[in-house]
Coordinates of C-alpha atoms in Angstrom, one line a residue:
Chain A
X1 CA 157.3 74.8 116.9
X2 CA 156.8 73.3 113.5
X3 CA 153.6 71.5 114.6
X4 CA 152.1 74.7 116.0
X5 CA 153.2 76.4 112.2
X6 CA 151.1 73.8 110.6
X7 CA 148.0 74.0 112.9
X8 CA 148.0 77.7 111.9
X9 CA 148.5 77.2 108.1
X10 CA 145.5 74.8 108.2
X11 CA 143.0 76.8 110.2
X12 CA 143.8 79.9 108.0
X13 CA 143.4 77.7 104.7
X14 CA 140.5 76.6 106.5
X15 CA 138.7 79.8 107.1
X16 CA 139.6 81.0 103.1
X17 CA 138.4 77.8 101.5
X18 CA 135.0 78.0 103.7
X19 CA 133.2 80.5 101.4
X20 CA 133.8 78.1 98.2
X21 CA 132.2 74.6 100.8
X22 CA 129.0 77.0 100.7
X23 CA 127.9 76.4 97.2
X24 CA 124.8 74.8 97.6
X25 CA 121.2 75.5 97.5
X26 CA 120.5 79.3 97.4
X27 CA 117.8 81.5 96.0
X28 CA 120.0 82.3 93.1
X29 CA 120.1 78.1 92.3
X30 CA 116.9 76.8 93.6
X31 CA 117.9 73.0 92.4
X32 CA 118.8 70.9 94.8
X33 CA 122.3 69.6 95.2
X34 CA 123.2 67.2 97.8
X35 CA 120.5 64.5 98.2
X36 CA 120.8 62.0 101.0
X37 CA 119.0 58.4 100.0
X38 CA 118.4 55.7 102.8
X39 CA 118.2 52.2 102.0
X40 CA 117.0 48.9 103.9
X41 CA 119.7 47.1 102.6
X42 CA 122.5 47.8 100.2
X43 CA 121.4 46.1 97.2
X44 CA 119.4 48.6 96.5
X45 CA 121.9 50.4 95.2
X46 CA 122.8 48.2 92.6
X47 CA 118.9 47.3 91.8
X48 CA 117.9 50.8 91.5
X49 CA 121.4 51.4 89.7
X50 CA 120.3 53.8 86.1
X51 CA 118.0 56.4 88.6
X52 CA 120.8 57.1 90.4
X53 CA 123.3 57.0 87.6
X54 CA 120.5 59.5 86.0
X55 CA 120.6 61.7 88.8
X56 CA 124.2 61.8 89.0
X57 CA 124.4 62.9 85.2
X58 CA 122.5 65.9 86.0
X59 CA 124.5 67.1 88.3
X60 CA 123.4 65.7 92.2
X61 CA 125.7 65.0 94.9
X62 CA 124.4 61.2 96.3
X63 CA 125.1 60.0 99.8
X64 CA 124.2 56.7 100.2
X65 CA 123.4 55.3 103.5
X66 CA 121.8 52.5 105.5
X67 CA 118.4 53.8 107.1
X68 CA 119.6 52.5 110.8
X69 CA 123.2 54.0 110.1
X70 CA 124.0 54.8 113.7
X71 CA 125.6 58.1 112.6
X72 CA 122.8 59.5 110.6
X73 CA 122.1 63.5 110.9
X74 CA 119.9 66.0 108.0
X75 CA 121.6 68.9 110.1
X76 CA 124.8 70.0 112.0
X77 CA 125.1 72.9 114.2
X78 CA 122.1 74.4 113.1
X79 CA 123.1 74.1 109.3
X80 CA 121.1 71.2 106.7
X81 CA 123.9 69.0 105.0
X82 CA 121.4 68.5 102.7
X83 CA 119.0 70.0 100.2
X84 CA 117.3 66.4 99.3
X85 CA 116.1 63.0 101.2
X86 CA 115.3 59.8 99.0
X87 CA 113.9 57.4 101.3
X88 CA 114.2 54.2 100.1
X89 CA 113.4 52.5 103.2
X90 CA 109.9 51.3 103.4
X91 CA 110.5 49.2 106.3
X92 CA 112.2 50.7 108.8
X93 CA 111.0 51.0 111.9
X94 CA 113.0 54.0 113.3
X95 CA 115.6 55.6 111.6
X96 CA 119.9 55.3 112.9
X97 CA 121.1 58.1 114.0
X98 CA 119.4 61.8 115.1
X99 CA 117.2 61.1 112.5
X100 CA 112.8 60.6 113.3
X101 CA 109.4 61.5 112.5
X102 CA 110.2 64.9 113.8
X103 CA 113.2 65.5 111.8
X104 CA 111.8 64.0 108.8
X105 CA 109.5 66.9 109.0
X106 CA 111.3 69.7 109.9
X107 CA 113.5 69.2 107.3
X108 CA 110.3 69.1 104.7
X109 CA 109.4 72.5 106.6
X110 CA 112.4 74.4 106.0
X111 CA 111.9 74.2 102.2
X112 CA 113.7 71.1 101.5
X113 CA 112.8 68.1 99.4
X114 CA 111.6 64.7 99.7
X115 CA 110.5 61.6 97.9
X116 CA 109.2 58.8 99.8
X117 CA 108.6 55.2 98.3
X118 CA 106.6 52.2 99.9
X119 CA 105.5 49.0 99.3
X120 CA 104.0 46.0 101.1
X121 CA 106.4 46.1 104.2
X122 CA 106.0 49.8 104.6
X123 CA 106.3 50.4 108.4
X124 CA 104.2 52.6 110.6
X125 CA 107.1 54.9 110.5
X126 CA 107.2 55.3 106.6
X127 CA 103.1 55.2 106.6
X128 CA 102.8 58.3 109.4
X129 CA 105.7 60.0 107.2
X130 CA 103.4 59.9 104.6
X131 CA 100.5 60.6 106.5
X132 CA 101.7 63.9 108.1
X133 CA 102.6 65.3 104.1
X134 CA 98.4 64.4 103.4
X135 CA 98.8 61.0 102.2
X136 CA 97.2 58.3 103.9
X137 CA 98.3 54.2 102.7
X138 CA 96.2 51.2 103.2
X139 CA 96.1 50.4 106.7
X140 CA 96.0 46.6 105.8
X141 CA 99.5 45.7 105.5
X142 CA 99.0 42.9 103.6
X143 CA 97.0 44.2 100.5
X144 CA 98.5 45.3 97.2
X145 CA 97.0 47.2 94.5
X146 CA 95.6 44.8 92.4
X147 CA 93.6 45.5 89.1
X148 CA 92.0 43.0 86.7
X149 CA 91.3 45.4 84.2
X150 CA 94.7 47.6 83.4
X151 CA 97.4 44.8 85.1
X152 CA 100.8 44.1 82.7
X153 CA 100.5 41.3 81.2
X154 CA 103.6 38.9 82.1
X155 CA 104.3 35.2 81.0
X156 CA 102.0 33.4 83.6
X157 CA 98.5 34.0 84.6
X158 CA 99.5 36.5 87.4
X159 CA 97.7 37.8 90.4
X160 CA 97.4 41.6 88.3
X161 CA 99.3 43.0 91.0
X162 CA 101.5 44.3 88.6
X163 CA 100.1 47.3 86.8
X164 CA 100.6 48.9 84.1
X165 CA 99.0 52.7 84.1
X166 CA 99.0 55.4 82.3
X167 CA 96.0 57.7 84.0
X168 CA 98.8 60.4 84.3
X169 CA 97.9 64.2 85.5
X170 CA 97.9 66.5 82.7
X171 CA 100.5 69.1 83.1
X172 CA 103.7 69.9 80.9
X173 CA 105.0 71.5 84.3
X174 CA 105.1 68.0 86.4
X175 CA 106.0 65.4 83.7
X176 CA 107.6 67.2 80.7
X177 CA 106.6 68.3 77.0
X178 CA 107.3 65.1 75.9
X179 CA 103.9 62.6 76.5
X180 CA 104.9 59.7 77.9
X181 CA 103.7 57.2 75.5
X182 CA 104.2 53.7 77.4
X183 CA 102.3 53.0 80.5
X184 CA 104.2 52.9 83.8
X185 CA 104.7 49.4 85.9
X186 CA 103.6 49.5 89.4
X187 CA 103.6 47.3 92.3
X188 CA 102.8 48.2 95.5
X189 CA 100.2 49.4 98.2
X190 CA 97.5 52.2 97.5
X191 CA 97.5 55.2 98.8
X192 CA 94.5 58.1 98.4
X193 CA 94.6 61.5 99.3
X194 CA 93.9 63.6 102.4
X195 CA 89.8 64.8 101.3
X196 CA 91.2 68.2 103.5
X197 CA 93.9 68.9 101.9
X198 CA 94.1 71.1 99.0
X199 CA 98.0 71.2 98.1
X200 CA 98.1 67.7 97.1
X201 CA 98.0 66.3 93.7
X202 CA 97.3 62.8 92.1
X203 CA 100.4 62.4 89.1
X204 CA 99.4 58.7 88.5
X205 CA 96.0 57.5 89.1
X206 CA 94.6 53.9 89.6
X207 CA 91.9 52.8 87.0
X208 CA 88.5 52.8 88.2
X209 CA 88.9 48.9 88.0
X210 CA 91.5 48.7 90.5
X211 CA 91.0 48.3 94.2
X212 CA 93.5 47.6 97.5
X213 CA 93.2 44.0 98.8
X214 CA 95.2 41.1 99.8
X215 CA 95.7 38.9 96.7
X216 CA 96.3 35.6 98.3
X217 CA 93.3 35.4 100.5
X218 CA 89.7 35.6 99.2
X219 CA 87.5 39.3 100.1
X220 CA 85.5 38.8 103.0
X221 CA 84.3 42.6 103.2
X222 CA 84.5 45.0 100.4
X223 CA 87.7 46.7 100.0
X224 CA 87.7 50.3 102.1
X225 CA 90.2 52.0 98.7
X226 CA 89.0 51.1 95.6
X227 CA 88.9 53.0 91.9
X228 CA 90.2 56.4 90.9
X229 CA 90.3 57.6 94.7
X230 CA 93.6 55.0 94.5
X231 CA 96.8 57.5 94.2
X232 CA 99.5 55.4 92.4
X233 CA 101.9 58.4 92.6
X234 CA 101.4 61.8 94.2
X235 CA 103.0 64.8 95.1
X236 CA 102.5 67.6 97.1
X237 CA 103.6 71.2 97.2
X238 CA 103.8 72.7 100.2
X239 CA 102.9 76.5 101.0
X240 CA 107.1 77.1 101.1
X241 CA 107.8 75.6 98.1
X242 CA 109.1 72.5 99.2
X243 CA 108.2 69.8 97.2
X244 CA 107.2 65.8 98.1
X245 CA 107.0 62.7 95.9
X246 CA 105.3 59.7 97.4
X247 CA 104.4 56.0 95.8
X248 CA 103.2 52.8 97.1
X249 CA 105.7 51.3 94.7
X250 CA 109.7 51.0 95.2
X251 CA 110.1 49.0 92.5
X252 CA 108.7 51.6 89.9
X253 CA 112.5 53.6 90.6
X254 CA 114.2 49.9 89.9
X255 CA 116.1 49.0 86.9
X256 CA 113.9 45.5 86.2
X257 CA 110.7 48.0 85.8
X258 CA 112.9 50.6 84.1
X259 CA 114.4 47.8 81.4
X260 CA 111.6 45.5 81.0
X261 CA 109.0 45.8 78.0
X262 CA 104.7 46.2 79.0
X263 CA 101.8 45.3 77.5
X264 CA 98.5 46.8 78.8
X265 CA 95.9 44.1 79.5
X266 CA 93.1 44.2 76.8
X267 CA 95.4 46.2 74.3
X268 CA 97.1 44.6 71.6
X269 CA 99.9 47.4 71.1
X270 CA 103.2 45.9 73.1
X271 CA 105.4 48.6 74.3
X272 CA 109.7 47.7 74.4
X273 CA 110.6 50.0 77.3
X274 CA 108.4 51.0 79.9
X275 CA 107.4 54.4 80.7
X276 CA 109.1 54.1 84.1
X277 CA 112.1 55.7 83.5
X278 CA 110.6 58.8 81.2
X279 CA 108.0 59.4 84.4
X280 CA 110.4 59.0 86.9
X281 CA 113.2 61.3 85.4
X282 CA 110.8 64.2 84.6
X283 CA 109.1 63.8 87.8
X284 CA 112.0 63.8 90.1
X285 CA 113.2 67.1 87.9
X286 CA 109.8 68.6 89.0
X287 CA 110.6 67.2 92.7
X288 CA 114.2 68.7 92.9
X289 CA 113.2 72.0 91.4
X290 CA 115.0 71.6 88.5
X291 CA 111.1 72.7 86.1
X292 CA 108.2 74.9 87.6
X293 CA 110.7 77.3 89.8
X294 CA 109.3 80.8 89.0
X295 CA 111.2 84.0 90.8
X296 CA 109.6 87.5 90.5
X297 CA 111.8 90.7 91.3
X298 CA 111.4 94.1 90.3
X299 CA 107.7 94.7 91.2
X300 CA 107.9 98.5 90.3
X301 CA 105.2 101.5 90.1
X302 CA 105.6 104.7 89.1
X303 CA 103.2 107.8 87.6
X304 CA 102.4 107.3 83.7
X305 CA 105.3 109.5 82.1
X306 CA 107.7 109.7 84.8
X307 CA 110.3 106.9 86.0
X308 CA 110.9 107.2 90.2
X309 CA 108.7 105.5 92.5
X310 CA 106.5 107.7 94.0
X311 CA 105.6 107.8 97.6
X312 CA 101.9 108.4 97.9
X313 CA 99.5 108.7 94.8
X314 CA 96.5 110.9 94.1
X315 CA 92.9 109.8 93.4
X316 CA 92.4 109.6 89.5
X317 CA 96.1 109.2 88.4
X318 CA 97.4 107.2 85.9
X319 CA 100.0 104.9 87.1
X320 CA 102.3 102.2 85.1
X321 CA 103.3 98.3 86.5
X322 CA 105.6 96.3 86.5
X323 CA 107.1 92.9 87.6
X324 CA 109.3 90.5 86.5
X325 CA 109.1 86.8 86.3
X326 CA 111.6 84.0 85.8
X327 CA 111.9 80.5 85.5
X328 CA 114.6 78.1 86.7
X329 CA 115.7 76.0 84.3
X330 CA 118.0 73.8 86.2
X331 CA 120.9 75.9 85.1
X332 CA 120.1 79.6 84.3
X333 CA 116.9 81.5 84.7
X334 CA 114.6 81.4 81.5
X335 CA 111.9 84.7 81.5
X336 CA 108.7 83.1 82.2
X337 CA 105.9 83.3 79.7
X338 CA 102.5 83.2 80.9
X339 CA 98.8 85.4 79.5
X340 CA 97.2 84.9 83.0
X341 CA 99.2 86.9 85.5
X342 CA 97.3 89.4 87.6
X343 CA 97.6 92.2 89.5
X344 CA 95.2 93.8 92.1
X345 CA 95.4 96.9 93.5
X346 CA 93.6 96.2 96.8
X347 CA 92.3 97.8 100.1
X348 CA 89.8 95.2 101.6
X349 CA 88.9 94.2 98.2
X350 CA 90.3 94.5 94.8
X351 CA 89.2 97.6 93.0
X352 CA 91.3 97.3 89.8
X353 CA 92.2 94.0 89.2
X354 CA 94.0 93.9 85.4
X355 CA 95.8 90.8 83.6
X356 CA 99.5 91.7 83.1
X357 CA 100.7 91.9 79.3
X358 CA 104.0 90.5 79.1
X359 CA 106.5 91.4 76.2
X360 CA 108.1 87.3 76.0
X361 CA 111.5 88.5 77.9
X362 CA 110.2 87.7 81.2
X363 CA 108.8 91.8 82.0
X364 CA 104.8 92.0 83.0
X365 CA 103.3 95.4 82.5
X366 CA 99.7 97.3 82.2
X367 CA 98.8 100.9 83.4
X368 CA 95.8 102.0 85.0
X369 CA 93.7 104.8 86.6
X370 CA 93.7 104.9 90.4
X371 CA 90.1 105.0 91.6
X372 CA 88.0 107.5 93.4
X373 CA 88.7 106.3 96.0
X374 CA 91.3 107.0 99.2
X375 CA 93.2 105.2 101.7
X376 CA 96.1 103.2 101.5
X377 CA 96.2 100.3 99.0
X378 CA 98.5 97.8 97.8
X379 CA 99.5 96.4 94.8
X380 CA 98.9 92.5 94.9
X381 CA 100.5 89.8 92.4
X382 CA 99.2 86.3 93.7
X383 CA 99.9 83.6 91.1
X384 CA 99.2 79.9 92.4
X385 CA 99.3 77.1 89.3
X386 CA 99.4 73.6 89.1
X387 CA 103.3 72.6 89.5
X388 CA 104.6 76.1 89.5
X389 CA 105.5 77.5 93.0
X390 CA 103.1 80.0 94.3
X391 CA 103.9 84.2 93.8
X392 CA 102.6 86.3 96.5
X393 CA 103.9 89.7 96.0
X394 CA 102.6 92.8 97.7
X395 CA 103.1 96.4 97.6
X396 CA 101.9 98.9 100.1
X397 CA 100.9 102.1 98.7
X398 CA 99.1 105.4 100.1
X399 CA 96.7 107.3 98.0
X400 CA 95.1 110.7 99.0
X401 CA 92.0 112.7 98.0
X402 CA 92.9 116.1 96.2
X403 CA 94.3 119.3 98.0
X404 CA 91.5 121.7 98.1
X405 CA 93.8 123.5 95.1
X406 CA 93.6 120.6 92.5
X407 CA 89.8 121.2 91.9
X408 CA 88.5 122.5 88.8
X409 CA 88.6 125.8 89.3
X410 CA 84.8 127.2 87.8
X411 CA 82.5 124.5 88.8
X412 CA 79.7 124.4 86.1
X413 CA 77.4 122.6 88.4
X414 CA 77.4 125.8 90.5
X415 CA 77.0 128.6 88.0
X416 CA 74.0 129.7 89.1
X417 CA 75.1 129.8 93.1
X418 CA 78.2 132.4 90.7
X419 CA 75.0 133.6 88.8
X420 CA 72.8 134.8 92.0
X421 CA 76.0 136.3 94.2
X422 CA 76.8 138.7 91.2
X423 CA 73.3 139.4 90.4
X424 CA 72.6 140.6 94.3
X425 CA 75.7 142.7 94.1
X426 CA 74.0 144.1 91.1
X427 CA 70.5 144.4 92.6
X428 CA 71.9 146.3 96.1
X429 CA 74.1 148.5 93.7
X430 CA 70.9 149.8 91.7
X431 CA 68.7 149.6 94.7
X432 CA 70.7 152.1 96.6
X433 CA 70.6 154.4 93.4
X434 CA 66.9 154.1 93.4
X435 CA 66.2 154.3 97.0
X436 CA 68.0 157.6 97.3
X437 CA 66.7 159.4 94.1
X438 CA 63.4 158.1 93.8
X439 CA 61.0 161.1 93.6
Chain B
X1 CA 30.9 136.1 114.1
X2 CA 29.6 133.5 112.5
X3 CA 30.2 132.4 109.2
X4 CA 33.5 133.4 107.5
X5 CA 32.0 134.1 104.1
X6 CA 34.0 134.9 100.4
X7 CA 32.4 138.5 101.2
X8 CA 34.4 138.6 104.2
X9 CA 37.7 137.7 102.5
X10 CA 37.4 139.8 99.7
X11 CA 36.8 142.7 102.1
X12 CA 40.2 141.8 104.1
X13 CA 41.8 141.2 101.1
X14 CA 40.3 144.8 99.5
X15 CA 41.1 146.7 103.0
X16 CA 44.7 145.2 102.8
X17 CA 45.4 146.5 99.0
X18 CA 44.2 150.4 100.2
X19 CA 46.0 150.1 103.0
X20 CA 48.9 149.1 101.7
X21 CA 48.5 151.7 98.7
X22 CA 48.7 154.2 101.2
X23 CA 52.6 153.7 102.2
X24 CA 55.4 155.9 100.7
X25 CA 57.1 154.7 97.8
X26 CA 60.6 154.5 99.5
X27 CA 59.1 151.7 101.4
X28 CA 57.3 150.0 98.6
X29 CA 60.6 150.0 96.8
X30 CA 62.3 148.3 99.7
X31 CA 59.6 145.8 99.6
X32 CA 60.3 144.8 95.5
X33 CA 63.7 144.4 96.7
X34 CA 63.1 141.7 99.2
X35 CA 60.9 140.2 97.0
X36 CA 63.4 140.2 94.2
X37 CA 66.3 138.4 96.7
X38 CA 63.5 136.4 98.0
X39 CA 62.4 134.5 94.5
X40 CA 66.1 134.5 93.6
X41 CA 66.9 132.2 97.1
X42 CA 63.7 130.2 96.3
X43 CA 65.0 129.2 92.3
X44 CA 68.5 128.4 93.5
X45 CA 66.5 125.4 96.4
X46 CA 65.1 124.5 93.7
X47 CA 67.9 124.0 91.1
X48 CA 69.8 122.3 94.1
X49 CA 67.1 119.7 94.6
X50 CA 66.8 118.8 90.9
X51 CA 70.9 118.9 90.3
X52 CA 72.0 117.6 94.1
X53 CA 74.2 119.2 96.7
X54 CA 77.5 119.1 94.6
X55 CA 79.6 122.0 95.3
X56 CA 77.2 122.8 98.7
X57 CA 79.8 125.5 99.8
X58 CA 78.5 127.3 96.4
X59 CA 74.9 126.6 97.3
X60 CA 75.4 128.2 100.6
X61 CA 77.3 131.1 99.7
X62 CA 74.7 131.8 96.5
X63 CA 71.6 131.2 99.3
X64 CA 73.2 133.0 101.8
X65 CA 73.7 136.1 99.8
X66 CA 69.9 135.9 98.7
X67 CA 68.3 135.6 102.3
X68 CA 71.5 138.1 103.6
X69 CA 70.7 141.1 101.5
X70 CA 66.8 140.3 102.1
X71 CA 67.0 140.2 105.7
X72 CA 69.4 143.4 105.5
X73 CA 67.0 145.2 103.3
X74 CA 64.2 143.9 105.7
X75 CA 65.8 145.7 108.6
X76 CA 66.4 148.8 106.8
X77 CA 62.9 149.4 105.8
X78 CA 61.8 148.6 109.7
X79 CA 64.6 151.4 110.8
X80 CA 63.4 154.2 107.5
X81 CA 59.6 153.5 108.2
X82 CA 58.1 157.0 110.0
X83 CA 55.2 154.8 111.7
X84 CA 57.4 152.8 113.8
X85 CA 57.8 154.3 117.3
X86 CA 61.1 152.8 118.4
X87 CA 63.5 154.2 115.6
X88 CA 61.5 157.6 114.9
X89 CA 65.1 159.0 116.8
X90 CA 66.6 157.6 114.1
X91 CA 67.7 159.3 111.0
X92 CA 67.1 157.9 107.7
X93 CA 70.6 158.3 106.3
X94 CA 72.0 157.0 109.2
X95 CA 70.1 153.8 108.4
X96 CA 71.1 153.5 104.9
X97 CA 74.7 153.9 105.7
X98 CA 74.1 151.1 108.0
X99 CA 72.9 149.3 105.2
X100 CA 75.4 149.7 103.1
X101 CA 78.0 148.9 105.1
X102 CA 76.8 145.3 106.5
X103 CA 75.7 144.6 102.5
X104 CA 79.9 145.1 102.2
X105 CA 80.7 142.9 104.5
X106 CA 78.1 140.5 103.4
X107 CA 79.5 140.6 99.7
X108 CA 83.0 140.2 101.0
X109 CA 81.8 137.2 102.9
X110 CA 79.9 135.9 100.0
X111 CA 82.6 136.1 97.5
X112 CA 85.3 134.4 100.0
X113 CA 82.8 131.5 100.3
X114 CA 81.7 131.1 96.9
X115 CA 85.2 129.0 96.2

């Protein structure tokens, strides 16, 4: 009796606490909160120790697992446990667990996100990860970046496979107001980006002195990846929003890189700190949607001078806009502030296509005349900028010609068609007085 | 026979003139009148191939009431005229009233068109 009570009392706590287990990732918080990072081996944890601790500060949930963990899963019963995947695991050669290629990539194309780092044991299985989100590595699994122009420059005479670079993309959106004054470390393999594909972006670029080869052994051929074409760090954003961070380096996230001090090659000006952990932390805010997170809701329409939606519009009214635009800023949502937003109204092809003037709290507005022209239309806001997730808004709208009593009513083009009628009413009148009294 | 010379023309022409100073009045009124409706429908082509077609129900209804009461007053003057054989049973008010009447309904037409 008593153990049936007690079943009862926990499946009915059970079913009141389940609405407060599903705060996570929704539309109204876009950041990410539970991230799932996979290691090759468990030092990693203590190597890598201030990005984690950094990400814990602002507010993630970590779960921290072996790649080949038997009991690995991204989903249960149809439902993501997680908004986030670090992987860590450069060599693994198939992932514990229900976790593959496949998975890997579903999870990427339900909107989730990802950052993937390599280096010169990365696995076909981390390389074809990469591949598939329009990355391609070296195929040579023995070459490193190296670079005899831009290396670090360290005690001994090196093999400048360490780098220290500081091509970075320019965008406040991706890597913060704040320049990032001291060059970042790398070492790792090159990767360059997918000529076809047009949503992914180089963050940190290779000099054009650098090149992919094996250091130890001497160039028989000349190297396939060489120059700026080398991607140090890029990231992609896909068409859903999701977004991807990939590097050839693991050891750019590691707290050696992140303490140590760097001095570009050729430049007498000695940095303390690297720029690692500045690039890194403003990055991964980018990557976990924490900067660049716009929202647009109240896309509204209505007749100059009159406040309801209408349902159909008339050729050569005047109509008002309006939409407004917000950006996440990892805790609240900021109005966004921007001088290029446009709007088209469109059938086939834009016929009024006007920049929206916003008023700084987030509300974009402009009025216009609806052409001469009928059909039905629709009003189109498609905003797609570097780091900031794409807007693609659309609003259907009919518009009809006038009702044969909304002409002028006198034409002046046709007075005298007005002029003739009246004066051959006129002319028959005084005919018939003639014709019948003529002498 | 032979050569059509500017003699010959002038003659038709002169033989046309007397002949046609020889009809009554009555008719030679009608005959202004047509004329009149005529040169009106002939200025309003014209204005509408300088200006365009723009209101064209306009331009109908102002042509239509041109050519209407000439082709009314044309029929009039065959039904009044004493040399024609077929109508001479005819009487000359019952004509006019004719006339009148379908110039009515014309005008009626006219104005509902006009827009």
């Amino acid at each position: 009796m008593a153990r049936s009570n007690f079943s009862v009392l926990t499946i009915l706590s059970v079913i009141l606490l389940l609405p407060v287990f599903s705060l996570s990732f929704s539309p109204d918080s876009p950041s990410d909160r539970r991230l799932l990072v996979l290691f090759d081996y468990l030092s990693l944890k203590s190597s890598h120790s201030i990005f984690f601790n950094s990400l814990k500060s602002r507010g993630f949930d970590l779960d921290f697992k072996l790649a080949d963990d038997p009991k690995l899963a991204l989903q249960r019963y149809g439902q993501y446990l997680y908004d986030g995947l670090i992987l860590f695991s450069p060599s693994i050669e198939r992932f514990g667990g229900a976790l593959d290629l496949a998975a890997v990539l579903d999870f990427v194309d339900s909107g989730h996100d990802l950052i993937i780092a390599a280096d010169s044991s990365a696995s076909d299985l981390i390389k074809s990860v990469a591949t598939e989100c329009g990355v391609d590595f070296d195929e040579d699994p023995s070459a490193l970046v190296i670079d005899h122009r831009s290396y670090a420059v360290v005690g001994t005479e090196g093999d400048h496979t360490l780098i220290a670079a500081d091509d970075f993309i320019e965008s406040d959106v991706l890597l913060g107001e704040n320049k990032i004054e001291a060059p970042v470390l790398f070492k790792g393999i090159a990767h360059s980006l997918n000529a076809a594909n047009n949503l992914v972006l180089k963050v940190l670029s290779a000099s054009p002195a650098a090149y992919s080869a094996n250091p130890s052994s001497k160039l028989s051929s000349p190297p396939s990846l060489t120059g700026s074409s080398i991607s140090l760090v890029s990231v992609v954003q896909a068409r859903n929003n999701a977004r991807i961070m990939i590097t050839g380096s693991l050891d750019l996230f590691s707290n050696r890189f992140f303490r140590s001090s760097v001095q570009k090659a050729g430049s007498p000006k000695k940095y303390d700190k690297s720029g690692n952990e500045q690039f890194v932390a403003e990055l991964s805010k980018w990557v976990f949607h924490e900067r660049g997170h716009l929202k647009a809701v109240n896309l509204r329409h209505n007749k100059a001078g009159e406040t309801n939606e209408p349902a159909m519009y008339r050729i050569k009214d005047d109509l008002d806009f309006s939409v407004e635009i917000y950006e996440w800023s990892g805790k609240s949502w900021e109005p966004y502030v921007a001088n290029d937003v446009q709007v088209q109204f469109y059938m086939m092809s834009p016929y009024v296509l006007k920049t929206l003037s916003n008023d700084k709290k987030g509300l974009y507005h402009t009025s216009f005349k609806v052409p001469d022209v009928y059909g039905v239309f629709q009003f189109k806001v498609e905003y797609n900028r570097l780091g900031y997730t794409s807007l693609l808004l659309s609003k259907q709208i009919p518009v009809r010609p006038f009702k044969h009593n909304e002409y002028e009513r006198f034409i002046t083009a046709a007075f005298p068609y007005y002029g003739a009628s009246f004066t051959m009413m006129a002319g028959f009148f005084i005919f018939s007085f003639v014709y019948l009294y003529h002498k | 026979m032979g050569r059509a010379t500017s003699k010959d023309a002038q003659a038709l022409i002169h033989s046309l003139r007397s002949a046609y100073a020889a009809t009554p009045s009555s008719l030679k009124i009608i005959d202004l009148y047509v004329g009149f409706a005529v040169f009106s429908a002939i200025i309003q082509v014209v204005y509408m191939a300088i200006v365009g077609s723009f209101p064209f129900n306009s331009f109908l209804s102002g042509v239509l009431s041109c050519i209407g009461t000439a082709v009314l007053a044309v029929c009039l003057r065959i039904q009044v005229n004493k040399e024609n054989k077929e109508f001479k049973d005819l009487p000359s008010e019952h004509a006019f009233a004719d006339f009148v009447l379908c110039n009515l309904v014309l005008h009626l037409v006219i104005m509902n068109f006009l827009g």
